[in-house]
Coordinates of C-alpha atoms in Angstrom, one line a residue:
Chain A
X1 CA 20.9 -139.9 -75.0
X2 CA 18.1 -138.9 -76.1
X3 CA 16.7 -135.3 -75.6
X4 CA 16.4 -133.2 -78.3
X5 CA 15.2 -129.7 -79.8
X6 CA 15.3 -129.1 -75.9
X7 CA 13.7 -125.2 -75.7
X8 CA 16.4 -123.6 -73.8
X9 CA 15.3 -120.1 -71.5
X10 CA 16.4 -117.1 -72.3
X11 CA 19.2 -115.8 -69.2
X12 CA 16.0 -114.2 -68.2
X13 CA 16.7 -110.0 -67.3
X14 CA 19.9 -108.0 -67.1
X15 CA 23.2 -109.0 -65.3
X16 CA 23.1 -109.2 -62.1
X17 CA 25.7 -109.5 -60.0
X18 CA 24.4 -113.6 -58.7
X19 CA 23.9 -114.6 -62.5
X20 CA 27.3 -112.8 -63.1
X21 CA 28.6 -115.0 -60.7
X22 CA 27.1 -118.0 -61.3
X23 CA 28.1 -117.6 -65.0
X24 CA 32.0 -117.1 -63.4
X25 CA 31.9 -121.2 -61.4
X26 CA 30.8 -122.4 -64.4
X27 CA 33.4 -121.6 -66.5
X28 CA 35.9 -121.9 -63.5
X29 CA 34.4 -125.7 -64.1
X30 CA 32.5 -125.8 -60.8
X31 CA 29.4 -127.7 -60.4
X32 CA 26.6 -126.7 -59.1
X33 CA 24.3 -128.7 -57.1
X34 CA 20.4 -128.6 -55.5
X35 CA 20.1 -125.6 -53.2
X36 CA 22.8 -123.2 -54.9
X37 CA 21.4 -120.2 -56.1
X38 CA 21.2 -120.3 -60.5
X39 CA 18.9 -118.3 -62.5
X40 CA 15.5 -119.6 -63.4
X41 CA 15.7 -120.2 -66.9
X42 CA 18.4 -123.0 -66.2
X43 CA 16.6 -124.3 -63.9
X44 CA 13.1 -124.6 -66.5
X45 CA 15.7 -126.1 -69.2
X46 CA 17.4 -128.7 -67.1
X47 CA 14.3 -130.6 -65.9
X48 CA 13.1 -129.5 -69.4
X49 CA 16.4 -131.5 -70.7
X50 CA 16.3 -134.3 -68.0
X51 CA 12.9 -134.8 -67.5
X52 CA 12.9 -135.8 -71.2
X53 CA 15.4 -138.0 -71.2
X54 CA 14.0 -140.2 -67.8
X55 CA 10.8 -140.4 -70.6
X56 CA 13.2 -141.7 -73.5
X57 CA 14.2 -144.3 -70.5
X58 CA 10.9 -145.3 -69.2
X59 CA 9.4 -145.7 -73.1
X60 CA 12.5 -146.9 -74.0
X61 CA 11.9 -150.2 -72.2
X62 CA 8.8 -150.7 -74.7
X63 CA 10.1 -151.2 -78.1
X64 CA 13.1 -153.8 -76.3
X65 CA 10.6 -155.5 -73.9
X66 CA 8.4 -156.0 -77.2
X67 CA 11.4 -158.9 -77.6
X68 CA 12.1 -160.2 -74.0
X69 CA 9.6 -163.8 -75.0
X70 CA 10.1 -164.0 -78.0
X71 CA 15.0 -163.9 -77.0
X72 CA 15.6 -166.9 -78.7
X73 CA 18.1 -168.9 -76.3
X74 CA 18.0 -168.0 -72.3
X75 CA 21.1 -166.0 -72.3
X76 CA 20.4 -163.4 -75.0
X77 CA 16.6 -163.1 -72.5
X78 CA 18.7 -163.1 -69.4
X79 CA 21.1 -160.1 -71.2
X80 CA 18.1 -158.6 -72.4
X81 CA 15.5 -158.4 -69.1
X82 CA 18.8 -157.0 -67.8
X83 CA 20.0 -154.2 -69.9
X84 CA 16.5 -153.5 -70.4
X85 CA 16.0 -153.7 -66.3
X86 CA 19.1 -151.2 -66.6
X87 CA 16.9 -148.4 -68.2
X88 CA 13.9 -148.6 -66.0
X89 CA 17.4 -147.4 -63.2
X90 CA 18.5 -144.6 -65.5
X91 CA 14.6 -143.9 -65.5
X92 CA 14.6 -143.8 -62.1
X93 CA 18.3 -141.8 -61.3
X94 CA 17.4 -139.2 -64.1
X95 CA 14.0 -138.7 -62.2
X96 CA 15.3 -137.9 -58.6
X97 CA 18.0 -135.4 -60.4
X98 CA 15.6 -134.0 -61.9
X99 CA 13.5 -134.0 -58.7
X100 CA 16.1 -131.8 -57.0
X101 CA 15.4 -128.8 -59.4
X102 CA 12.0 -128.8 -57.6
X103 CA 9.2 -130.9 -59.8
X104 CA 7.6 -134.6 -58.6
X105 CA 7.5 -136.8 -60.8
X106 CA 4.4 -137.8 -61.1
X107 CA 4.4 -134.0 -62.7
X108 CA 6.6 -135.1 -64.9
X109 CA 4.7 -138.8 -65.3
X110 CA 1.4 -135.7 -66.4
X111 CA 3.6 -134.1 -68.4
X112 CA 5.1 -137.2 -70.5
X113 CA 1.2 -138.4 -71.0
X114 CA -0.7 -135.7 -71.9
X115 CA 2.4 -135.0 -74.7
X116 CA 3.7 -131.8 -72.8
X117 CA 6.8 -133.2 -71.8
X118 CA 9.2 -135.6 -75.6
X119 CA 11.2 -138.0 -75.3
X120 CA 13.5 -139.1 -78.5
X121 CA 11.9 -139.8 -81.5
X122 CA 13.7 -143.0 -81.4
X123 CA 11.7 -145.0 -79.6
X124 CA 8.2 -144.2 -81.8
X125 CA 9.7 -147.0 -84.3
X126 CA 9.1 -150.1 -84.3
X127 CA 10.7 -153.6 -83.6
X128 CA 10.8 -155.5 -86.2
X129 CA 12.8 -158.9 -86.0
X130 CA 15.8 -159.7 -82.9
X131 CA 17.9 -157.6 -85.7
X132 CA 16.5 -154.9 -84.1
X133 CA 17.5 -156.1 -80.6
X134 CA 21.0 -156.0 -82.3
X135 CA 20.7 -152.8 -84.2
X136 CA 19.4 -151.0 -81.3
X137 CA 22.2 -152.3 -78.8
X138 CA 24.7 -150.6 -81.3
X139 CA 23.3 -147.3 -83.2
X140 CA 20.8 -145.9 -80.8
X141 CA 22.6 -147.0 -77.4
X142 CA 26.1 -146.1 -79.5
X143 CA 24.7 -142.5 -80.2
X144 CA 23.3 -142.3 -76.5
X145 CA 27.1 -143.0 -76.0
X146 CA 28.2 -139.9 -78.3
X147 CA 25.9 -137.7 -76.0
X148 CA 25.9 -138.8 -73.4
X149 CA 29.5 -139.0 -72.7
X150 CA 29.9 -135.2 -72.5
X151 CA 27.6 -134.6 -70.4
X152 CA 29.3 -136.5 -67.5
X153 CA 31.1 -133.5 -67.4
X154 CA 27.8 -131.0 -66.9
X155 CA 27.4 -128.3 -64.5
X156 CA 24.7 -129.6 -62.6
X157 CA 25.8 -131.7 -60.0
X158 CA 23.1 -134.6 -59.9
X159 CA 22.6 -134.3 -63.9
X160 CA 26.7 -135.1 -64.3
X161 CA 27.2 -137.8 -61.3
X162 CA 23.9 -139.5 -63.0
X163 CA 25.0 -139.6 -66.1
X164 CA 28.7 -141.3 -65.4
X165 CA 26.7 -144.1 -63.4
X166 CA 24.8 -144.5 -67.3
X167 CA 27.6 -144.4 -69.8
X168 CA 29.2 -147.8 -68.0
X169 CA 26.2 -149.1 -68.4
X170 CA 25.8 -147.9 -71.8
X171 CA 29.1 -149.0 -73.3
X172 CA 27.6 -152.8 -72.1
X173 CA 24.0 -152.0 -73.6
X174 CA 26.3 -151.1 -76.7
X175 CA 28.7 -154.0 -77.3
X176 CA 26.0 -156.5 -76.8
X177 CA 23.8 -155.2 -79.4
X178 CA 27.3 -155.5 -81.7
X179 CA 27.6 -158.4 -80.6
X180 CA 24.0 -159.5 -81.2
X181 CA 24.7 -158.0 -84.8
X182 CA 27.6 -159.4 -85.6
X183 CA 26.1 -163.3 -84.9
X184 CA 23.5 -162.5 -87.3
X185 CA 25.3 -161.0 -90.0
X186 CA 27.0 -163.8 -89.4
X187 CA 24.9 -166.3 -89.2
X188 CA 22.5 -168.1 -91.9
X189 CA 21.2 -165.7 -95.5
X190 CA 17.7 -164.8 -93.6
X191 CA 19.5 -163.4 -90.5
X192 CA 21.6 -161.7 -93.0
X193 CA 18.6 -160.7 -94.7
X194 CA 17.4 -159.0 -90.8
X195 CA 20.3 -157.8 -90.0
X196 CA 20.4 -155.6 -93.1
X197 CA 17.4 -154.6 -93.3
X198 CA 17.1 -153.5 -89.3
X199 CA 20.4 -151.1 -90.9
X200 CA 18.3 -150.0 -93.0
X201 CA 15.5 -148.8 -90.7
X202 CA 17.0 -148.1 -88.2
X203 CA 20.3 -145.8 -89.6
X204 CA 18.4 -142.5 -90.2
X205 CA 16.4 -142.4 -87.3
X206 CA 19.3 -142.8 -85.3
X207 CA 20.9 -139.8 -86.9
X208 CA 18.4 -137.8 -86.3
X209 CA 18.7 -139.0 -82.1
X210 CA 21.1 -136.0 -81.8
X211 CA 18.4 -133.2 -83.0
X212 CA 18.6 -131.1 -86.3
X213 CA 21.1 -129.5 -87.8
X214 CA 22.9 -126.8 -86.0
X215 CA 21.3 -123.9 -88.7
X216 CA 18.2 -124.7 -87.4
X217 CA 19.3 -125.1 -83.3
X218 CA 18.6 -122.3 -82.4
X219 CA 18.6 -122.4 -78.9
X220 CA 21.8 -123.9 -79.1
X221 CA 23.7 -121.7 -77.3
X222 CA 22.8 -120.4 -74.0
X223 CA 23.2 -124.2 -73.0
X224 CA 26.5 -124.3 -73.9
X225 CA 27.3 -121.6 -71.9
X226 CA 26.0 -122.9 -69.0
X227 CA 27.7 -125.8 -69.9
X228 CA 24.3 -128.3 -70.0
X229 CA 24.6 -129.1 -73.8
X230 CA 29.1 -129.5 -74.6
X231 CA 28.5 -130.1 -78.5
X232 CA 26.5 -129.5 -81.5
X233 CA 24.3 -131.2 -82.8
X234 CA 26.4 -131.8 -85.9
X235 CA 29.6 -132.0 -84.1
X236 CA 27.8 -134.7 -82.1
X237 CA 26.5 -136.4 -85.6
X238 CA 29.3 -136.3 -87.7
X239 CA 31.5 -138.3 -84.6
X240 CA 29.1 -140.2 -84.4
X241 CA 29.0 -141.3 -88.9
X242 CA 32.7 -141.6 -88.3
X243 CA 33.1 -144.7 -85.8
X244 CA 29.3 -146.7 -86.5
X245 CA 30.6 -146.7 -90.7
X246 CA 33.9 -148.6 -89.9
X247 CA 32.0 -150.9 -87.7
X248 CA 28.9 -151.5 -90.4
X249 CA 32.0 -152.6 -92.8
X250 CA 33.9 -154.6 -90.3
X251 CA 29.6 -156.5 -89.7
X252 CA 30.0 -156.7 -93.8
X253 CA 26.2 -154.6 -94.2
X254 CA 25.9 -151.6 -96.9
X255 CA 24.5 -148.6 -94.6
X256 CA 22.0 -147.0 -97.0
X257 CA 23.4 -143.8 -97.5
X258 CA 24.5 -143.7 -101.7
X259 CA 26.3 -140.9 -101.2
X260 CA 27.9 -141.9 -98.1
X261 CA 32.1 -141.3 -98.8
X262 CA 35.3 -140.3 -96.9
X263 CA 35.4 -136.6 -97.5
X264 CA 40.1 -136.9 -96.8
X265 CA 40.2 -133.1 -96.4
X266 CA 37.7 -133.2 -92.9
X267 CA 38.8 -136.4 -92.5
X268 CA 35.5 -136.8 -91.5
X269 CA 33.0 -139.0 -93.5
X270 CA 30.1 -137.5 -95.9
X271 CA 27.2 -138.4 -95.6
X272 CA 23.2 -138.0 -96.3
X273 CA 21.7 -136.3 -93.8
X274 CA 18.0 -137.6 -93.1
X275 CA 15.0 -136.5 -94.0
X276 CA 13.7 -133.5 -91.6
X277 CA 10.7 -133.6 -92.4
X278 CA 10.4 -137.3 -91.2
X279 CA 11.3 -136.6 -87.8
X280 CA 9.0 -133.0 -87.2
X281 CA 6.5 -135.2 -87.9
X282 CA 7.8 -138.1 -85.5
X283 CA 7.8 -135.6 -83.0
X284 CA 4.5 -133.8 -83.4
X285 CA 3.3 -137.6 -82.4
X286 CA 3.0 -139.1 -85.7
X287 CA 5.2 -141.5 -86.0
X288 CA 4.1 -145.6 -86.5
X289 CA 4.7 -146.2 -82.7
X290 CA 3.8 -142.8 -80.9
X291 CA 0.5 -144.0 -80.0
X292 CA 1.4 -147.5 -79.2
X293 CA 4.1 -145.9 -77.1
X294 CA 1.8 -144.0 -74.9
X295 CA -0.8 -145.7 -75.0
X296 CA 1.4 -147.9 -73.5
X297 CA 2.2 -145.4 -71.1
X298 CA -1.2 -144.9 -70.0
X299 CA -2.7 -147.1 -69.7
X300 CA -0.4 -148.5 -67.5
X301 CA -0.2 -145.5 -65.5
X302 CA -4.3 -145.9 -65.3
X303 CA -4.3 -149.8 -64.7
X304 CA -1.9 -148.7 -61.4
X305 CA -4.0 -146.4 -59.6
X306 CA -5.6 -149.0 -57.7
X307 CA -2.5 -149.9 -57.0
X308 CA -0.2 -147.1 -56.3
X309 CA -3.8 -146.5 -54.3
X310 CA -3.5 -149.4 -52.2
X311 CA -0.1 -149.0 -50.7
X312 CA -0.8 -145.2 -49.8
X313 CA -4.2 -147.0 -48.4
X314 CA -2.0 -149.2 -45.8
X315 CA 0.6 -146.8 -45.2
X316 CA -1.4 -144.7 -43.4
X317 CA -2.8 -146.6 -41.5
X318 CA 0.0 -148.3 -41.1
X319 CA 1.2 -144.9 -39.7
X320 CA -2.4 -144.0 -37.6
X321 CA -1.2 -147.1 -35.7
X322 CA 2.1 -146.4 -34.7
X323 CA -0.1 -143.0 -33.6
X324 CA -2.1 -145.4 -31.7
X325 CA -0.1 -147.5 -30.4
X326 CA 2.6 -144.9 -29.6
X327 CA -0.7 -142.6 -27.5
X328 CA -1.2 -145.2 -25.8
X329 CA 2.0 -146.9 -23.8
X330 CA 2.0 -142.8 -22.6
Chain B
X1 CA 11.8 -173.9 -40.0
X2 CA 11.3 -177.5 -38.8
X3 CA 14.2 -179.8 -39.0
X4 CA 11.9 -182.8 -39.2
X5 CA 12.2 -181.4 -43.2
X6 CA 14.9 -180.8 -43.9
X7 CA 15.9 -184.0 -46.1
X8 CA 18.6 -186.2 -44.4
X9 CA 21.1 -187.3 -46.9
X10 CA 22.3 -191.2 -46.9
X11 CA 25.7 -190.2 -47.1
X12 CA 27.9 -186.8 -48.0
X13 CA 26.9 -185.0 -51.3
X14 CA 28.2 -186.7 -54.0
X15 CA 28.3 -185.5 -57.9
X16 CA 25.5 -186.8 -59.2
X17 CA 27.8 -188.8 -62.1
X18 CA 28.7 -191.0 -58.6
X19 CA 25.4 -191.3 -57.9
X20 CA 24.0 -192.6 -60.5
X21 CA 27.1 -195.2 -61.1
X22 CA 25.5 -196.7 -58.4
X23 CA 22.3 -196.4 -58.6
X24 CA 22.0 -195.8 -63.3
X25 CA 17.7 -196.0 -62.2
X26 CA 17.8 -192.6 -61.0
X27 CA 19.0 -191.3 -64.4
X28 CA 15.6 -190.9 -66.1
X29 CA 13.5 -189.7 -62.5
X30 CA 16.2 -187.1 -61.9
X31 CA 16.2 -185.7 -65.8
X32 CA 11.9 -185.3 -64.8
X33 CA 13.2 -183.7 -61.2
X34 CA 15.1 -181.5 -62.9
X35 CA 13.0 -180.2 -65.6
X36 CA 10.7 -179.8 -62.7
X37 CA 12.1 -177.0 -60.9
X38 CA 13.0 -175.0 -64.3
X39 CA 10.3 -175.1 -66.0
X40 CA 8.5 -174.3 -63.8
X41 CA 11.3 -171.5 -62.8
X42 CA 11.1 -170.5 -67.1
X43 CA 6.7 -169.7 -67.8
X44 CA 7.1 -167.8 -64.3
X45 CA 10.2 -166.3 -65.4
X46 CA 8.2 -165.8 -69.0
X47 CA 5.1 -164.9 -67.5
X48 CA 6.9 -162.0 -64.6
X49 CA 8.9 -160.8 -67.7
X50 CA 5.6 -159.2 -69.9
X51 CA 5.6 -156.8 -67.7
X52 CA 8.6 -155.3 -69.1
X53 CA 8.0 -151.3 -69.4
X54 CA 3.8 -151.6 -68.4
X55 CA 4.3 -152.2 -64.3
X56 CA 2.5 -149.5 -62.3
X57 CA 4.9 -148.2 -61.5
X58 CA 9.2 -147.6 -62.4
X59 CA 10.2 -149.7 -59.3
X60 CA 8.2 -152.4 -60.2
X61 CA 9.5 -151.9 -63.1
X62 CA 12.5 -153.0 -61.6
X63 CA 11.7 -155.6 -59.3
X64 CA 10.1 -157.4 -62.3
X65 CA 13.0 -157.2 -64.6
X66 CA 14.9 -158.1 -61.8
X67 CA 12.5 -161.2 -60.6
X68 CA 12.0 -162.6 -63.9
X69 CA 15.6 -162.0 -64.9
X70 CA 16.9 -164.4 -61.4
X71 CA 14.0 -167.2 -62.6
X72 CA 15.9 -167.6 -66.3
X73 CA 19.2 -167.4 -64.4
X74 CA 17.3 -170.3 -61.9
X75 CA 16.5 -171.9 -66.3
X76 CA 20.1 -172.4 -66.7
X77 CA 21.3 -173.8 -64.0
X78 CA 18.4 -176.6 -63.9
X79 CA 18.2 -177.1 -67.8
X80 CA 22.0 -177.2 -67.8
X81 CA 22.4 -180.1 -65.2
X82 CA 18.8 -181.6 -66.7
X83 CA 20.9 -181.8 -70.4
X84 CA 23.8 -183.0 -68.4
X85 CA 22.2 -185.7 -66.9
X86 CA 20.3 -187.0 -69.7
X87 CA 23.0 -187.3 -71.3
X88 CA 22.1 -187.1 -75.0
X89 CA 23.6 -183.8 -76.7
X90 CA 20.9 -181.7 -75.5
X91 CA 21.5 -178.1 -74.1
X92 CA 19.3 -176.0 -71.8
X93 CA 18.0 -174.1 -74.6
X94 CA 17.7 -177.7 -76.5
X95 CA 14.7 -178.7 -74.2
X96 CA 13.5 -174.7 -72.6
X97 CA 13.3 -174.5 -77.4
X98 CA 12.3 -177.3 -78.3
X99 CA 10.0 -179.6 -76.6
X100 CA 6.2 -179.1 -76.6
X101 CA 3.8 -178.7 -74.1
X102 CA 2.6 -181.9 -73.4
X103 CA 6.9 -182.8 -72.5
X104 CA 6.8 -180.1 -70.2
X105 CA 6.8 -179.6 -66.1
X106 CA 6.5 -177.1 -64.6
X107 CA 3.1 -176.6 -62.4
X108 CA -0.3 -175.7 -63.5
X109 CA 0.0 -172.6 -60.8
X110 CA 3.5 -170.5 -63.0
X111 CA 1.1 -171.0 -66.8
X112 CA -1.7 -169.1 -65.8
X113 CA -2.3 -165.9 -67.9
X114 CA -1.2 -162.9 -65.8
X115 CA -3.9 -160.8 -65.0
X116 CA -3.9 -157.7 -63.0
X117 CA -0.4 -156.4 -61.2
X118 CA -2.5 -158.0 -58.0
X119 CA -3.1 -161.6 -59.8
X120 CA 0.5 -161.4 -61.2
X121 CA 1.7 -160.7 -57.0
X122 CA -0.3 -162.9 -55.4
X123 CA 1.0 -166.3 -57.7
X124 CA 4.6 -164.5 -57.1
X125 CA 3.8 -165.5 -53.8
X126 CA 2.3 -168.1 -53.3
X127 CA 5.0 -169.8 -55.4
X128 CA 8.3 -168.2 -53.7
X129 CA 6.3 -169.4 -50.8
X130 CA 6.9 -172.5 -51.8
X131 CA 9.8 -172.4 -53.4
X132 CA 12.0 -170.4 -50.7
X133 CA 11.1 -173.6 -48.3
X134 CA 11.8 -176.3 -51.5
X135 CA 15.4 -174.6 -51.6
X136 CA 15.9 -174.5 -48.1
X137 CA 15.9 -178.4 -48.6
X138 CA 17.4 -179.1 -51.7
X139 CA 21.3 -177.3 -50.4
X140 CA 21.6 -180.0 -48.4
X141 CA 20.5 -182.8 -51.4
X142 CA 23.0 -185.3 -51.7
X143 CA 23.6 -184.3 -54.9
X144 CA 26.8 -181.3 -55.2
X145 CA 25.4 -180.4 -58.0
X146 CA 22.0 -179.4 -56.7
X147 CA 22.5 -178.6 -53.3
X148 CA 24.9 -175.4 -54.9
X149 CA 22.5 -174.3 -57.0
X150 CA 19.7 -174.6 -54.7
X151 CA 23.1 -172.4 -52.4
X152 CA 22.5 -169.9 -55.3
X153 CA 19.1 -169.3 -56.0
X154 CA 18.8 -169.3 -51.9
X155 CA 19.7 -165.9 -51.8
X156 CA 17.7 -164.4 -54.2
X157 CA 14.1 -166.4 -53.2
X158 CA 14.5 -165.4 -49.8
X159 CA 14.6 -161.8 -51.3
X160 CA 11.7 -162.9 -54.0
X161 CA 9.8 -164.2 -50.0
X162 CA 10.3 -160.8 -48.6
X163 CA 9.3 -158.7 -51.5
X164 CA 5.9 -161.0 -52.3
X165 CA 5.2 -161.3 -49.2
X166 CA 5.0 -157.7 -48.1
X167 CA 3.2 -156.5 -51.0
X168 CA 0.5 -158.9 -50.0
X169 CA 0.5 -157.8 -46.8
X170 CA 0.2 -153.5 -48.1
X171 CA -2.2 -154.4 -50.8
X172 CA -4.6 -156.4 -49.0
X173 CA -4.4 -154.5 -46.1
X174 CA -4.8 -151.3 -48.6
X175 CA -7.6 -149.7 -49.7
X176 CA -10.9 -151.5 -50.3
X177 CA -10.0 -151.8 -54.3
X178 CA -6.7 -153.1 -53.3
X179 CA -8.1 -155.4 -50.8
X180 CA -11.0 -156.9 -52.9
X181 CA -8.5 -157.6 -56.0
X182 CA -6.0 -159.3 -53.7
X183 CA -8.9 -161.8 -52.7
X184 CA -10.1 -162.2 -55.9
X185 CA -6.7 -162.7 -56.9
X186 CA -6.5 -165.2 -54.0
X187 CA -9.8 -166.6 -54.9
X188 CA -8.7 -167.4 -58.6
X189 CA -5.0 -168.9 -57.5
X190 CA -5.8 -171.4 -54.8
X191 CA -7.1 -174.3 -56.4
X192 CA -3.4 -174.9 -58.5
X193 CA -1.2 -174.1 -55.0
X194 CA -1.8 -177.2 -53.7
X195 CA 0.0 -179.0 -56.3
X196 CA 3.1 -178.1 -55.4
X197 CA 3.5 -180.0 -52.3
X198 CA 2.0 -183.0 -54.4
X199 CA 4.4 -186.4 -54.9
X200 CA 3.8 -189.7 -57.5
X201 CA 6.7 -192.5 -58.0
X202 CA 9.1 -190.2 -59.9
X203 CA 9.4 -188.1 -56.3
X204 CA 9.5 -190.5 -54.2
X205 CA 12.0 -192.3 -55.8
X206 CA 14.0 -189.0 -55.7
X207 CA 13.1 -188.6 -52.1
X208 CA 14.4 -192.0 -50.9
X209 CA 17.6 -191.6 -53.3
X210 CA 18.3 -187.9 -50.6
X211 CA 18.5 -185.9 -54.2
X212 CA 15.3 -183.5 -54.0
X213 CA 12.8 -184.1 -51.1
X214 CA 9.3 -185.1 -50.8
X215 CA 6.7 -182.5 -52.1
X216 CA 4.7 -183.1 -49.8
X217 CA 7.1 -182.6 -46.4
X218 CA 6.8 -178.8 -47.7
X219 CA 3.6 -178.6 -47.0
X220 CA 3.4 -177.4 -44.0
X221 CA 6.6 -175.2 -44.1
X222 CA 4.4 -172.9 -47.0
X223 CA 1.0 -173.1 -45.4
X224 CA 3.4 -171.9 -42.1
X225 CA 4.0 -169.4 -44.5
X226 CA 0.8 -168.6 -46.9
X227 CA -1.0 -168.1 -44.3
X228 CA 1.0 -165.8 -41.7
X229 CA 0.5 -163.7 -44.4
X230 CA -2.6 -163.8 -45.9
X231 CA -3.7 -163.5 -42.1
X232 CA -1.7 -160.5 -41.5
X233 CA -3.1 -159.1 -44.4
X234 CA -6.7 -159.9 -43.7
X235 CA -7.4 -161.8 -46.7
X236 CA -9.4 -164.9 -45.9
X237 CA -8.1 -168.6 -46.7
X238 CA -10.2 -169.6 -49.3
X239 CA -12.7 -172.9 -48.9
X240 CA -12.6 -176.1 -50.4
X241 CA -9.7 -178.1 -51.3
X242 CA -6.6 -176.3 -53.1
X243 CA -5.0 -179.3 -55.3
X244 CA -8.3 -180.4 -58.0
X245 CA -6.1 -177.9 -60.8
X246 CA -3.1 -180.6 -61.1
X247 CA -1.0 -182.0 -63.9
X248 CA 1.1 -179.9 -65.0
X249 CA 4.5 -181.8 -63.6
X250 CA 3.1 -184.7 -65.2
X251 CA 2.5 -182.9 -68.9
X252 CA -1.4 -182.6 -68.8
X253 CA -2.0 -178.2 -68.8
X254 CA -3.8 -175.8 -69.7
X255 CA -4.5 -174.2 -72.4
X256 CA -2.6 -171.8 -71.4
X257 CA 0.6 -172.6 -72.4
X258 CA 0.4 -173.9 -76.3
X259 CA 0.5 -170.0 -76.5
X260 CA 3.0 -169.7 -74.2
X261 CA 5.5 -171.5 -75.8
X262 CA 4.5 -170.5 -79.3
X263 CA 5.8 -167.2 -78.4
X264 CA 8.9 -167.8 -76.0
X265 CA 10.2 -170.1 -79.1
X266 CA 9.1 -169.2 -82.2
X267 CA 12.9 -168.0 -83.5
X268 CA 14.1 -171.4 -82.6
X269 CA 11.5 -173.2 -85.0
X270 CA 10.9 -170.4 -87.2
X271 CA 15.0 -169.9 -88.1
X272 CA 16.0 -174.5 -87.3
X273 CA 19.9 -174.3 -86.9
X274 CA 20.7 -170.9 -86.4
X275 CA 22.8 -169.3 -83.7
X276 CA 21.7 -166.4 -82.2

């Protein structure tokens, strides 16, 4: 998952009977479908959130794509290709879900390239060794699952159904990542060093994936009422830490947090918050790879213009030929 | 497809081990023949995978990753069988990651850099037309394992050819720019295509045993597919011989392959003996 800091639209004017009825349906657990009435704020917030998620899948191809040509075995190469292909597929379902709300994929792409729309901060970190393929699967997909599992119950039908499909694939992604980490952690000294280094670099950026702390997350309440957001950022982050720390111990790796400690009373770990000033810098475009990631997407879009135009030109010619043939037949 | 070009097995298909027990002199040619198949799919799969995340449309990203995935899957099967036939304890990964360029047996066509998406798709089409014709014959190979791999791969390659020929037609007969780019791609790649159907003594020995077809026997099928599609795409078949650039199947490559292998083999070379 990959939606952070989604600005929620205010509910709009007063409580109209329509708004009242809409909220009652959500409270009753009903799904909202594309052609049905919905408040403008609900529609806009969903577009923002779903498109941010879609953009994250698309940009997310790049850090892993960086290692496909260097994958160490044929099997690893095949698995990584399959995974990145799944991510592009997730992008496609999500763009389609967003299109049901009245925005086109081209408009969303333009918003991504202009910087108006965001994608997850995590993909602005570099993938420096093969162990990063493990860390991304284990931590990044692990954090994504944490966020997406509750969203299977989200109120908007197309989004909920996309999440159900995506979650199935994400759990396979997380397992393959953990498997890479296990091989590395139990491998040679050099492999263990790479595995630990990957955990050191990806730990805090993974914690940032859940978005800022609840006390700084100003728009959550309305999104929760609309069931666009199911849990708070801090709840999910805590759940992620609780699940991940024992996995790191199992791998024999050290979480890079000297203050990490089990808290019996809350039945969870106490842990150090990520550096939020770094997070905001990454969101502003100043992360280690923001320029490369957006630059690569811009180049793909620009270089692909003749391809897309060529297909459109063919479609127009073919339609004209069909029309001419139909006229001739009359 | 013309019936005269299919392989006529000398006898019902038999496992490779039985074939080699009866004709041990075929072992070395067969290893070469299988490496020619597996290296072609490996190097092309690598080139196609370079597009990951950089395609001109999301559907293309998905399709190209899927094509690369299929080709790497074929590589695992062909090189796996090559390693088994060789019988020196090597694996498919050993063959992929621990041979240098002079021991690779892929045709030159697949190692040429991608260029723009037009060249990438034109290369796929020219290759797919050959690959499809080849696999159609391999399903009746006298070696059981080869026939089985071919049957599995043919289903995927049928789709590859469908897709690449469709895009060549659309882009060739699309806009002025897409037409010009597709023609330039064809002109650049054409001299590499003849090698696909150019046989040597190894091919002759394997064809004689009904294991692999004589490359020259694939030419008419390849030619028919290519000329029909190019005509529909309003592209001109280049003049001049198309078999001047060859040697990859004998281990003489372009300068590009060394760099491709340096990238592909980096981890296996830098950390020998590690498991991944």
